[in-house]
Coordinates of C-alpha atoms and ligand atoms in Angstrom, one line a residue:
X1 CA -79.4 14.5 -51.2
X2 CA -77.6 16.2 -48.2
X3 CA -74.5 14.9 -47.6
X4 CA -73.4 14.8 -43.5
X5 CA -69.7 13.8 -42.0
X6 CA -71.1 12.4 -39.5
X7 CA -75.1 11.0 -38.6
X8 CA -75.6 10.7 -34.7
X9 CA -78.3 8.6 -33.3
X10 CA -79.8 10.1 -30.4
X11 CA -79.9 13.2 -28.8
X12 CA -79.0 12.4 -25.0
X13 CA -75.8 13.3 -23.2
X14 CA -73.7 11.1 -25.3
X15 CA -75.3 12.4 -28.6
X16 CA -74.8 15.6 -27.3
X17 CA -71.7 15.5 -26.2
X18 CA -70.7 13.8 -29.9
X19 CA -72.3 16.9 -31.8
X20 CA -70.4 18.8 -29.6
X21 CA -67.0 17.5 -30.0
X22 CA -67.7 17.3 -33.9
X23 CA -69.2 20.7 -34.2
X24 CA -66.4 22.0 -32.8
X25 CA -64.1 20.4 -35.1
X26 CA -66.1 22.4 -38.3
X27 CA -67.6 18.5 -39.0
X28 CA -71.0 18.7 -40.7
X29 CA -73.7 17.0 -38.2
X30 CA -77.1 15.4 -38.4
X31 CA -78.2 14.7 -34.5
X32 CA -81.3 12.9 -35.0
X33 CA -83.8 12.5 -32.0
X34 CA -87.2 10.6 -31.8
X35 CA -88.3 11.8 -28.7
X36 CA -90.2 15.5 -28.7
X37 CA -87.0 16.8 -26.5
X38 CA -83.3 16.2 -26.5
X39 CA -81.5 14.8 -23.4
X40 CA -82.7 11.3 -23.4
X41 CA -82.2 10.0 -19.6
X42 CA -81.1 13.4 -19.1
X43 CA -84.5 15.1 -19.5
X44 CA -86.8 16.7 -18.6
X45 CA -90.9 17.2 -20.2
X46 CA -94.8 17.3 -19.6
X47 CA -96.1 14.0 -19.7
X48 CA -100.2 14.4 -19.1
X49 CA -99.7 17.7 -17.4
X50 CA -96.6 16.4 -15.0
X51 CA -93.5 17.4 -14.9
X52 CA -91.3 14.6 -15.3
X53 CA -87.3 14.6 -14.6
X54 CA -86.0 11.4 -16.0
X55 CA -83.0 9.2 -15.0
X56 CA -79.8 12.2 -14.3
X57 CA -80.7 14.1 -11.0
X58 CA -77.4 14.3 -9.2
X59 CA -74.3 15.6 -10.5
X60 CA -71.0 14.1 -8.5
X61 CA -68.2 16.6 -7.7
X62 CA -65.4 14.2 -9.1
X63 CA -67.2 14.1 -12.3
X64 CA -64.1 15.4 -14.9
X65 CA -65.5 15.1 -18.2
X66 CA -68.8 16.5 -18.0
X67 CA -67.5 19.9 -16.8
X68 CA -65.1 19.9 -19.8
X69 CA -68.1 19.3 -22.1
X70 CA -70.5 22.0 -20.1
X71 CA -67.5 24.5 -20.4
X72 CA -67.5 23.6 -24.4
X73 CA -71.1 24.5 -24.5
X74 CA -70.8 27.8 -22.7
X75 CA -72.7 26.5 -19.3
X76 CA -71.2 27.2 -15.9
X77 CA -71.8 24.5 -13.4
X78 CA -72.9 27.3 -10.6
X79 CA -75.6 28.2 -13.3
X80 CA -77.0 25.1 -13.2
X81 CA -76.6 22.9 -10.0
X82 CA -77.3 24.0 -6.3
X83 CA -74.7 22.4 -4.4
X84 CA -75.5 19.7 -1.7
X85 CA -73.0 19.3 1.3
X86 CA -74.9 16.3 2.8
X87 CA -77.2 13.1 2.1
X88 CA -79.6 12.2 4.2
X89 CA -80.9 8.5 4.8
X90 CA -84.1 7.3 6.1
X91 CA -84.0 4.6 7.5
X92 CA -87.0 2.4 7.8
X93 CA -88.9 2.2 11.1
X94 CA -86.8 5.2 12.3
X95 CA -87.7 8.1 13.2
X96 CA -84.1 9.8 12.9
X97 CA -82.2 9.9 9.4
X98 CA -78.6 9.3 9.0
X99 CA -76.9 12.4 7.9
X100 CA -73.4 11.8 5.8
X101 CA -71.7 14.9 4.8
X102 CA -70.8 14.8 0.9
X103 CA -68.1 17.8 0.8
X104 CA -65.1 17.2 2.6
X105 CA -63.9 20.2 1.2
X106 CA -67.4 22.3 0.9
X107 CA -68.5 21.5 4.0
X108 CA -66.2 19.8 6.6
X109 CA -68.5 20.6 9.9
X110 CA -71.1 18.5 8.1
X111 CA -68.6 15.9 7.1
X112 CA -67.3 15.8 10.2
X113 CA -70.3 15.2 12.3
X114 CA -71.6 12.6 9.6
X115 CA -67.9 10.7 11.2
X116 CA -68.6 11.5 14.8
X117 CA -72.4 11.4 15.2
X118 CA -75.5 9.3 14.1
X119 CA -74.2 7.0 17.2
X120 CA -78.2 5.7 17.5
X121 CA -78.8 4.3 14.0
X122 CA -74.4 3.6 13.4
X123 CA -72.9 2.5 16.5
X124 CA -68.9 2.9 16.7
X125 CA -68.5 -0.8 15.8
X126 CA -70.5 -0.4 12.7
X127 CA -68.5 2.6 11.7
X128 CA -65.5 0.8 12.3
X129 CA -66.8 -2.1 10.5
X130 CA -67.3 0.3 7.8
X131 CA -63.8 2.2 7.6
X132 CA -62.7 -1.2 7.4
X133 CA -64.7 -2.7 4.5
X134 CA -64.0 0.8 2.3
X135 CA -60.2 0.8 2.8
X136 CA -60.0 -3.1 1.8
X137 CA -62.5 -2.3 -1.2
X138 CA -60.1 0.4 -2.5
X139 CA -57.3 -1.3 -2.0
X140 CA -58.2 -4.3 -3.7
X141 CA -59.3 -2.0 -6.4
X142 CA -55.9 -1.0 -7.0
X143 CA -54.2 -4.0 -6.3
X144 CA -56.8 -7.1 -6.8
X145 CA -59.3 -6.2 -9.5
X146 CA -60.2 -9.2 -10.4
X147 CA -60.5 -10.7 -6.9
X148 CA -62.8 -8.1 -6.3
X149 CA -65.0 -8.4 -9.3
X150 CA -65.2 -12.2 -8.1
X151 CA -67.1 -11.3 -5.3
X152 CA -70.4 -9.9 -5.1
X153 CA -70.9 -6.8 -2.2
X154 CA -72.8 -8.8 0.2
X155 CA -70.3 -11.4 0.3
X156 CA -67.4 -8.4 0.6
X157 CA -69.3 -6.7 3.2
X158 CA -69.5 -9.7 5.7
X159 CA -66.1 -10.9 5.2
X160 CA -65.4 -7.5 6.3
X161 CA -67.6 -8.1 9.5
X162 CA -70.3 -5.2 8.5
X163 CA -72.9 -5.6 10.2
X164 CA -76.8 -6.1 8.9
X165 CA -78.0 -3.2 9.8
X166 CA -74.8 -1.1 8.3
X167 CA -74.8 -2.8 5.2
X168 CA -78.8 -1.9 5.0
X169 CA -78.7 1.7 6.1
X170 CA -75.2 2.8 4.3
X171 CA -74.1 0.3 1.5
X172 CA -77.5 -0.4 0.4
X173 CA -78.5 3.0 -0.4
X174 CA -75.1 3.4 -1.9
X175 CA -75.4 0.8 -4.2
X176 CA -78.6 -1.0 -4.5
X177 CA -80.2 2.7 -4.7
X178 CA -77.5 3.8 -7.9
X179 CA -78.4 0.5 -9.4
X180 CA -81.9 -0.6 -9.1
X181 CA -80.6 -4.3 -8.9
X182 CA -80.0 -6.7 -5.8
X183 CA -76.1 -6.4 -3.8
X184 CA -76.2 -10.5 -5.1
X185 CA -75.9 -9.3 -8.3
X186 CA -73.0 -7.1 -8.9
X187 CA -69.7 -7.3 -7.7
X188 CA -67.5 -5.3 -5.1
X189 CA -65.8 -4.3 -8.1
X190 CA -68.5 -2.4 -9.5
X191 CA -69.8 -0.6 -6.3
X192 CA -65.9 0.3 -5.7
X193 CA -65.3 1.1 -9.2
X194 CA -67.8 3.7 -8.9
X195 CA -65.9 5.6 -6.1
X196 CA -62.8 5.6 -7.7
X197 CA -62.7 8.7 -9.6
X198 CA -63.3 10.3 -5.7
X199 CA -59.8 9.0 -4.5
X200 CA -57.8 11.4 -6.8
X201 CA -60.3 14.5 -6.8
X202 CA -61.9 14.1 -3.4
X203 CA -61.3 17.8 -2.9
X204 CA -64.1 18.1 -5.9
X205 CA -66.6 16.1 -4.4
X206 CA -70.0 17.6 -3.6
X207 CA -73.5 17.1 -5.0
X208 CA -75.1 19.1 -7.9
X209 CA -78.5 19.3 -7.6
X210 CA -80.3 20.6 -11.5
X211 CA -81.2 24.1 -10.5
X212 CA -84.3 23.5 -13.3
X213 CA -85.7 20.8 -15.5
X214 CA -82.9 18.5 -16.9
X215 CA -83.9 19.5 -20.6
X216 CA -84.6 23.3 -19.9
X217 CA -81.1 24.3 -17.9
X218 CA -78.8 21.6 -20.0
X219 CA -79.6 19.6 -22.8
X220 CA -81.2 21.8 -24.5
X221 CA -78.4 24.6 -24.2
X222 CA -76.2 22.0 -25.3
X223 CA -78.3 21.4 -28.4
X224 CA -78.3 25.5 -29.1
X225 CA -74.6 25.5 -28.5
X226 CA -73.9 22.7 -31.3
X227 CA -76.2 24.4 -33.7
X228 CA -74.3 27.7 -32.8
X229 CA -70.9 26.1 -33.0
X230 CA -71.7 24.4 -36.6
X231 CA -73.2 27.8 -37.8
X232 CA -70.2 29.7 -36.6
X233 CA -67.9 27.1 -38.3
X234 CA -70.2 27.6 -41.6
X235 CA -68.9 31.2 -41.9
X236 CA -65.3 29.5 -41.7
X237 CA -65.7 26.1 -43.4
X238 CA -68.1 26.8 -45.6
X239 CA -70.3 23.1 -45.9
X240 CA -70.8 22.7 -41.6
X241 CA -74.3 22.6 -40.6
X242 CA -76.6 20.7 -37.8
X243 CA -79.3 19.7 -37.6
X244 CA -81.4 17.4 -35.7
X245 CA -85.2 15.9 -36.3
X246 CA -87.9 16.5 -33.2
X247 CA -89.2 19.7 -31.7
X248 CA -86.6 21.7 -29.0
X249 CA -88.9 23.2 -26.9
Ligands
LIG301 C1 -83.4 6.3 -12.8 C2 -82.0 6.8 -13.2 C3 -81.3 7.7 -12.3 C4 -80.1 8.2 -12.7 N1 -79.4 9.0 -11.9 C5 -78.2 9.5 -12.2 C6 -77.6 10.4 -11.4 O1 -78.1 10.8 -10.3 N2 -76.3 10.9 -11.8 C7 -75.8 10.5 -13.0 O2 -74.6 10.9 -13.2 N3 -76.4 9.6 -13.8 C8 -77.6 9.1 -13.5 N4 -78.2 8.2 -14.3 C9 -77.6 7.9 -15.5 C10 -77.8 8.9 -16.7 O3 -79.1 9.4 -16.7 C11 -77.4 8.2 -18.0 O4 -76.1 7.6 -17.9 C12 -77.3 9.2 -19.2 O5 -78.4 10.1 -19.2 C13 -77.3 8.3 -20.4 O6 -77.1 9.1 -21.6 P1 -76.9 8.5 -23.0 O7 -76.8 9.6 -24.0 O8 -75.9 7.5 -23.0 O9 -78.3 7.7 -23.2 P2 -79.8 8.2 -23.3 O10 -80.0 9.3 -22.4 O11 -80.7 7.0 -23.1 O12 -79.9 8.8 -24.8 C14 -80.3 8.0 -25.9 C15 -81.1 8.9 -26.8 O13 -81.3 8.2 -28.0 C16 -82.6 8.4 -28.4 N5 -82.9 7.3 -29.4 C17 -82.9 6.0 -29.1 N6 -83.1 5.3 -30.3 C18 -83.3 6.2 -31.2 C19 -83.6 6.1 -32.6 N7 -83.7 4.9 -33.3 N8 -83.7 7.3 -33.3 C20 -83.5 8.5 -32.7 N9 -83.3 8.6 -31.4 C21 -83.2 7.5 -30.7 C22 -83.4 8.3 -27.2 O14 -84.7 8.9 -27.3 C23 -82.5 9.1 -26.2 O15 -82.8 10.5 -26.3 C24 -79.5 7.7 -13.9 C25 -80.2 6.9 -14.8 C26 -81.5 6.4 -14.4 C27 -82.2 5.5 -15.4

């Protein structure tokens, strides 16, 4: 019987990013994957004739690991992610959409309108409401974790004097929209936690967009690169090999 260093269920990113690491270090691999495609959440396939993207669609400039595990598997970001410099909200029974810029850096016109407009659907005492509830949040992150992960973002967000229609047209889609659940049920904590990694590399932030299905431009690349990685280390150490169950497309 074949003997293997290491056995990894599941072929998404984390799978991926394993057989990576491990490939690299000349470990001998099985990456086993029930689904037809590798990339998990991160994927991308033909269900019925339609092209389906599953769960990953936006990369976040601040992101610091995922470039370092890209770069190991010879993929450029520009090669796969058009870059975004703004998000757009719709807001419901409006005609108008509320237009944020995403790259300070990138894109600092777009930014800087996204502060100074969109007057109609966030008047100046939202926004002000707003400055205030995001500098409290990431203080508190620093300084009062646990204070903050006592209190759930609705709460947060009108002891900070937000308004209803702020917290419905900015927080909402900012944290309801990431994660599918109610603002009752998770705390400031989490929806703060989440913009942490922005505070130190704000100058990184911008929004990747997949250039092509999730599966075509990424995972499966990844996947190539681990099987190229173990067969280069089989010319060095001599028992490295990968291997994974399922059909790479
Ligand atoms: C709707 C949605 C939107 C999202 N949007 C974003 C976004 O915009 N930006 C972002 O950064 N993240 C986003 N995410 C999160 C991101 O998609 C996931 O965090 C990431 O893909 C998870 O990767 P994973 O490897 O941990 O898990 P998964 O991708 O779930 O991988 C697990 C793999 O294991 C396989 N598996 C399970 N059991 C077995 C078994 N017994 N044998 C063999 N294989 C098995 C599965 O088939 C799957 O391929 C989103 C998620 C969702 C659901």
């Amino acid at each position: 019987m074949e003997q293997y260093d290491a056995v990894i269920i599941g072929a998404g990113l984390a799978g991926l990013t394993c057989g990576l690491e491990l490939a690299e270090k000349g470990q001998k691999v099985l990456l086993l994957e029930a689904e037809p495609v590798v990339g998990g959440r991160t994927s991308s396939y033909i269900d019925n004739g339609m092209k389906v993207e599953s769960g990953f669609h936006r990369y976040i400039g601040f992101y610091s690991e995922m470039p370092k595990m890209l770069r190991k598997a010879g993929i450029q970001l520009n090669e796969i992610f058009t870059w975004e410099e703004k998000v757009e909200i719709r807001v419901r029974k409006k005609e108008k959409l509320i237009t944020l810029g995403a790259a300070p850096l990138f894109g600092p016109k777009k930014t800087i309108m996204g502060i100074l407009g969109n007057n109609e659907l966030l008047p100046l005492r939202d926004k002000l409401s707003l400055v205030s509830f995001f500098l409290s949040g990431l203080k508190d992150l620093i300084t009062n974790p646990k204070k903050l992960d006592a209190c759930n973002i609705r709460d947060y967000a009108r002891k900070h004097k937000v308004s209803e229609d702020a917290f419905h047209n900015v927080i909402i889609p900012f944290s309801t929209g990431l994660y599918f659940l109610p603002p009752e049920r998770y705390s400031a904590y989490v929806f703060f936690g989440l913009l942490a990694p922005a505070i130190k590399r704000f100058y990184k932030m911008r929004i990747g967009a997949f250039l092509g299905g999730m599966t075509d431009v990424m995972c499966q690349p990844m996947a190539e690169a681990i099987e190229k990685k173990a067969v280069l280390s089989k010319q060095i150490i001599k028992s490295v090999s990968c291997t994974w169950t399922g059909k790479i497309t």
